[in-house]
Structure formats: C-alpha cells, structure tokens
Coordinates of C-alpha atoms in Angstrom, one line a residue:
M282 CA -17.8 14.6 -24.6
D283 CA -16.5 15.7 -21.2
L284 CA -16.4 12.4 -19.4
E285 CA -16.2 13.8 -15.8
A286 CA -19.0 16.2 -16.4
F287 CA -21.1 13.3 -17.8
I288 CA -20.5 11.2 -14.7
Q289 CA -21.3 14.0 -12.4
A290 CA -24.5 14.9 -14.2
N291 CA -25.8 11.4 -14.8
L292 CA -24.4 9.0 -12.1
P293 CA -25.6 10.2 -8.7
V294 CA -23.4 9.8 -5.7
E295 CA -24.9 7.0 -3.5
A296 CA -23.9 5.0 -0.5
V297 CA -22.5 1.6 -1.5
P298 CA -24.7 -1.4 -0.5
G299 CA -23.0 -3.2 2.4
V300 CA -20.3 -0.6 2.6
P301 CA -22.2 2.6 3.5
E302 CA -19.0 4.3 4.7
V303 CA -18.2 4.8 1.0
R304 CA -20.2 6.8 -1.5
L305 CA -19.8 6.4 -5.3
H306 CA -21.1 7.7 -8.6
R307 CA -23.3 4.8 -9.6
A308 CA -25.2 4.1 -12.8
G309 CA -29.0 3.7 -12.7
P310 CA -31.6 2.9 -15.4
R311 CA -31.6 6.6 -16.6
S312 CA -27.9 7.2 -16.6
G313 CA -27.6 7.0 -20.4
L314 CA -24.4 5.1 -20.5
M315 CA -25.2 4.2 -24.1
R316 CA -24.4 7.8 -25.0
L317 CA -20.8 7.2 -24.0
A318 CA -20.8 4.0 -26.1
D319 CA -22.2 5.9 -29.1
A320 CA -19.6 8.7 -28.7
D321 CA -16.6 6.4 -28.3
P322 CA -16.0 3.3 -30.5
D323 CA -13.5 2.0 -27.9
F324 CA -16.0 2.2 -25.0
G325 CA -15.9 -1.1 -23.2
S326 CA -18.1 -2.6 -20.4
P327 CA -18.9 0.1 -17.8
Y328 CA -17.9 -2.1 -14.9
W329 CA -16.7 1.1 -13.2
A330 CA -20.2 2.3 -12.8
R331 CA -21.4 -0.7 -10.8
C332 CA -20.6 -2.5 -7.6
W333 CA -19.2 -6.0 -7.9
G334 CA -19.1 -8.8 -5.3
G335 CA -15.3 -9.1 -4.9
G336 CA -14.8 -5.4 -4.5
L337 CA -17.6 -5.2 -2.0
A338 CA -16.1 -8.0 0.1
L339 CA -12.6 -6.5 0.0
A340 CA -13.8 -3.0 0.9
R341 CA -15.9 -4.3 3.8
H342 CA -12.8 -6.3 5.0
V343 CA -10.4 -3.4 5.1
L344 CA -12.9 -1.2 6.9
D345 CA -13.7 -3.9 9.4
H346 CA -10.0 -4.8 9.9
P347 CA -8.2 -1.5 9.6
R348 CA -4.9 -3.0 10.8
S349 CA -4.7 -4.8 7.5
V350 CA -4.0 -1.5 5.7
A351 CA -3.2 1.0 8.4
G352 CA 0.0 2.9 7.6
K353 CA 0.6 0.9 4.4
R354 CA 1.1 1.9 0.8
V355 CA -1.6 0.1 -1.1
L356 CA -2.4 -0.4 -4.8
D357 CA -5.9 -1.3 -6.0
L358 CA -5.3 -3.3 -9.2
G359 CA -8.1 -3.1 -11.8
A360 CA -9.7 -0.5 -9.6
G361 CA -12.9 0.1 -11.5
S362 CA -14.8 2.7 -9.4
G363 CA -11.9 3.0 -6.9
L364 CA -14.1 1.5 -4.1
V365 CA -11.3 -0.6 -2.6
A366 CA -8.7 2.1 -2.7
I367 CA -11.1 4.6 -1.1
A368 CA -12.0 2.1 1.6
A369 CA -8.3 1.6 2.3
M370 CA -7.8 5.3 2.8
K371 CA -10.7 5.6 5.1
A372 CA -9.3 2.7 7.1
G373 CA -6.0 4.4 7.6
A374 CA -3.7 3.5 4.7
A375 CA -0.7 5.8 4.3
Q376 CA -1.4 6.2 0.6
A377 CA -3.4 4.5 -2.2
Q378 CA -3.0 4.0 -5.9
A379 CA -5.9 2.9 -8.1
V380 CA -4.7 1.5 -11.4
D381 CA -6.9 0.4 -14.3
V382 CA -6.6 -0.1 -18.1
D383 CA -9.8 1.8 -18.8
L384 CA -9.7 5.6 -18.9
Y385 CA -13.4 5.8 -17.9
A386 CA -12.5 3.9 -14.7
V387 CA -9.7 6.3 -13.9
A388 CA -12.0 9.3 -14.4
A389 CA -14.7 7.7 -12.2
T390 CA -12.1 6.9 -9.5
R391 CA -10.9 10.5 -9.4
L392 CA -14.4 11.7 -8.9
N393 CA -15.3 9.1 -6.3
A394 CA -12.2 9.9 -4.3
Q395 CA -13.2 13.5 -4.3
A396 CA -16.7 12.6 -3.2
N397 CA -15.3 10.7 -0.2
E398 CA -12.7 13.4 0.6
V399 CA -9.7 11.1 0.4
V400 CA -6.6 11.3 -1.7
V401 CA -6.2 8.4 -4.2
E402 CA -3.7 8.4 -7.1
A403 CA -5.7 7.2 -10.0
R404 CA -3.8 6.3 -13.1
L405 CA -4.1 4.5 -16.5
A406 CA -1.7 1.5 -16.8
D407 CA -1.4 -2.2 -17.3
L408 CA 1.1 -3.4 -14.6
T409 CA 0.7 -7.1 -15.2
Q410 CA 3.6 -7.6 -17.7
G411 CA 6.2 -5.8 -15.6
A412 CA 8.0 -6.1 -12.3
P413 CA 6.1 -5.6 -9.1
P414 CA 5.9 -2.0 -8.0
A415 CA 8.6 -1.1 -5.6
D416 CA 6.6 1.6 -3.8
I417 CA 3.8 -0.4 -2.3
D418 CA 3.3 -2.8 0.7
L419 CA -0.1 -4.3 -0.2
M420 CA -1.8 -5.2 -3.5
L421 CA -5.6 -5.3 -3.3
V422 CA -7.4 -7.2 -6.1
G423 CA -11.2 -7.2 -6.5
D424 CA -13.0 -9.1 -9.3
L425 CA -10.2 -9.8 -11.7
F426 CA -10.8 -13.6 -12.1
Y427 CA -14.0 -13.5 -14.1
D428 CA -12.3 -14.6 -17.3
V429 CA -9.8 -17.5 -17.8
D430 CA -7.4 -15.6 -20.0
L431 CA -7.3 -12.6 -17.7
A432 CA -6.8 -14.9 -14.7
R433 CA -3.8 -16.5 -16.5
S434 CA -2.2 -13.1 -17.0
I435 CA -3.0 -11.7 -13.5
L436 CA -1.8 -14.7 -11.4
P437 CA 1.9 -14.7 -12.5
F438 CA 2.1 -11.0 -11.8
L439 CA 0.6 -11.4 -8.3
E440 CA 3.0 -14.3 -7.7
R441 CA 5.9 -12.0 -8.6
C442 CA 4.5 -9.4 -6.1
V443 CA 4.4 -12.0 -3.3
A444 CA 8.0 -13.1 -4.1
A445 CA 9.1 -9.5 -3.9
G446 CA 7.6 -9.1 -0.5
V447 CA 4.3 -7.4 -1.5
A448 CA 1.3 -8.9 0.3
V449 CA -1.7 -9.7 -1.9
L450 CA -5.4 -9.7 -0.8
I451 CA -8.0 -10.8 -3.4
G452 CA -11.8 -10.3 -3.2
D453 CA -13.9 -12.6 -5.3
P454 CA -17.4 -14.3 -5.2
W455 CA -15.8 -17.7 -6.0
R456 CA -15.8 -17.3 -9.8
A457 CA -14.8 -20.2 -11.9
S458 CA -11.3 -18.9 -12.9
L459 CA -10.3 -18.2 -9.3
P460 CA -7.0 -20.1 -8.5
T461 CA -8.3 -21.4 -5.2
E462 CA -5.4 -23.9 -4.8
R463 CA -3.1 -20.9 -4.4
L464 CA -5.2 -19.0 -2.0
T465 CA -6.1 -19.0 1.7
V466 CA -9.5 -17.7 2.8
V467 CA -9.1 -14.8 5.2
A468 CA -12.8 -13.8 5.6
R469 CA -16.2 -14.3 4.0
Y470 CA -19.0 -11.8 3.4
P471 CA -22.6 -11.9 1.9
V472 CA -22.7 -9.5 -1.0
A473 CA -25.0 -8.3 -3.7
D474 CA -23.0 -9.0 -6.8
F475 CA -24.0 -6.9 -9.9
G476 CA -26.3 -8.9 -12.2
D477 CA -27.8 -11.1 -9.4
P478 CA -31.6 -10.7 -8.9
G479 CA -32.5 -7.8 -6.6
G480 CA -32.1 -8.6 -2.9
V481 CA -30.2 -11.9 -3.5
L482 CA -26.9 -12.2 -1.6
R483 CA -24.1 -14.5 -2.5
D484 CA -21.0 -15.7 -0.7
A485 CA -17.8 -13.8 -1.4
A486 CA -14.5 -14.1 0.2
V487 CA -11.2 -12.3 0.8
F488 CA -8.2 -14.4 0.1
S489 CA -4.5 -14.1 0.7
L490 CA -2.2 -15.4 -2.0
L491 CA 0.2 -18.0 -0.8
A492 CA 3.9 -17.5 -1.1

C-alpha cells in the first residue's frame, strides 16, 4: 500500500482545534485506518493521525510566543503528525527536524509540512539512547510521558540535552508519568485531548526542564 497516497485520499486536511494556523491530515470515522493495520502486522497505534493535548499546548505556545523559537534550530521529538515542528517553523524557527520511531508518523509529517508550506526535515530514528544532537538549540517534546517505561527512557536523554546546552520545552496535560519535580511551568492552555468527550477541555501545560 502506498502510505502517502492513502493518507492524502483518506485523511482530509483540516485546521487544528485551538491551533487554526496549522492544518493537518486528520483521521475521521471513515478514514479506514484499519486497512493500514490489516496490511501491515507492525502497524502500531495511529497517534500521528490525531491531535493530542501536549502537542496542542506546545504548538499554541510557540505561535503565541514566537521569540521562544525565532531563529533557532529546533527538534520535535516523537513528532507524530509534525504539529509542533510545523508551528515552530510558522513562528520563525531557523530550521526544524521532526523525529519519530514510527514510519507512518514520518510520512504524515512530510505531507503535513507540505500542506502548511513549510520545510521540516522528517526522519525515522530513536535518539534517546545516544548523545544529544549537536545541531539544535531547542528540543520540543509533546505527549511523551503517557507511559512509565517510556518516561524513564525519555527523561535521561532530555537531561543530557540540557547538560549539553540544549533547551527543552515539554507539552503535557499532566499525565501520571510526567516528572513534575524536574519541571517548571511556563504556560497553561485549555486543550481538547484526544479521547476526551467532545467539547470537553482539559488543562495542559508547557514546561521547561530544569538544569
């Protein structure tokens, strides 16, 4: 199956709730994502086809506070749809990388960047076991603390980034595995997190990771 053709045909480009400056290929009830699952035994959760609370808060923040990213080289870690990287480019970032471990997320990010007429380098990689990238100024992390084991692998990597002089901003709707004792709240936003009942908003925040 041609993945990009499937996304273009079945996931319409729509404005993002709360972040209308960005438009994404988003799944709906008739998108037929199960066809991807049936065609690929390694198909995982299609988080890249939805909008999540932490990413919404982080995207809203960089657009409302463009000085946070202006002229900087940013990396959207666990990028999913690429929402945060795209928002950063629209806010004036010098360049943006969007990195994910899911090839479907990488394909969706490429298409979403094209739909928003911005340049984002989308690539498939797991960066968390290595040294901090030397070519970025700011790490943007949305919705990566939903699982305790994932949080335990993500946090040491982000701490290495801070120690190397890379700033870290995290967007999250206060999930249980969030290491709040290591974070400072920068801003708070009401967001519609995926899976919540329609129209219900929850509190999400943007955090900086303490040195």
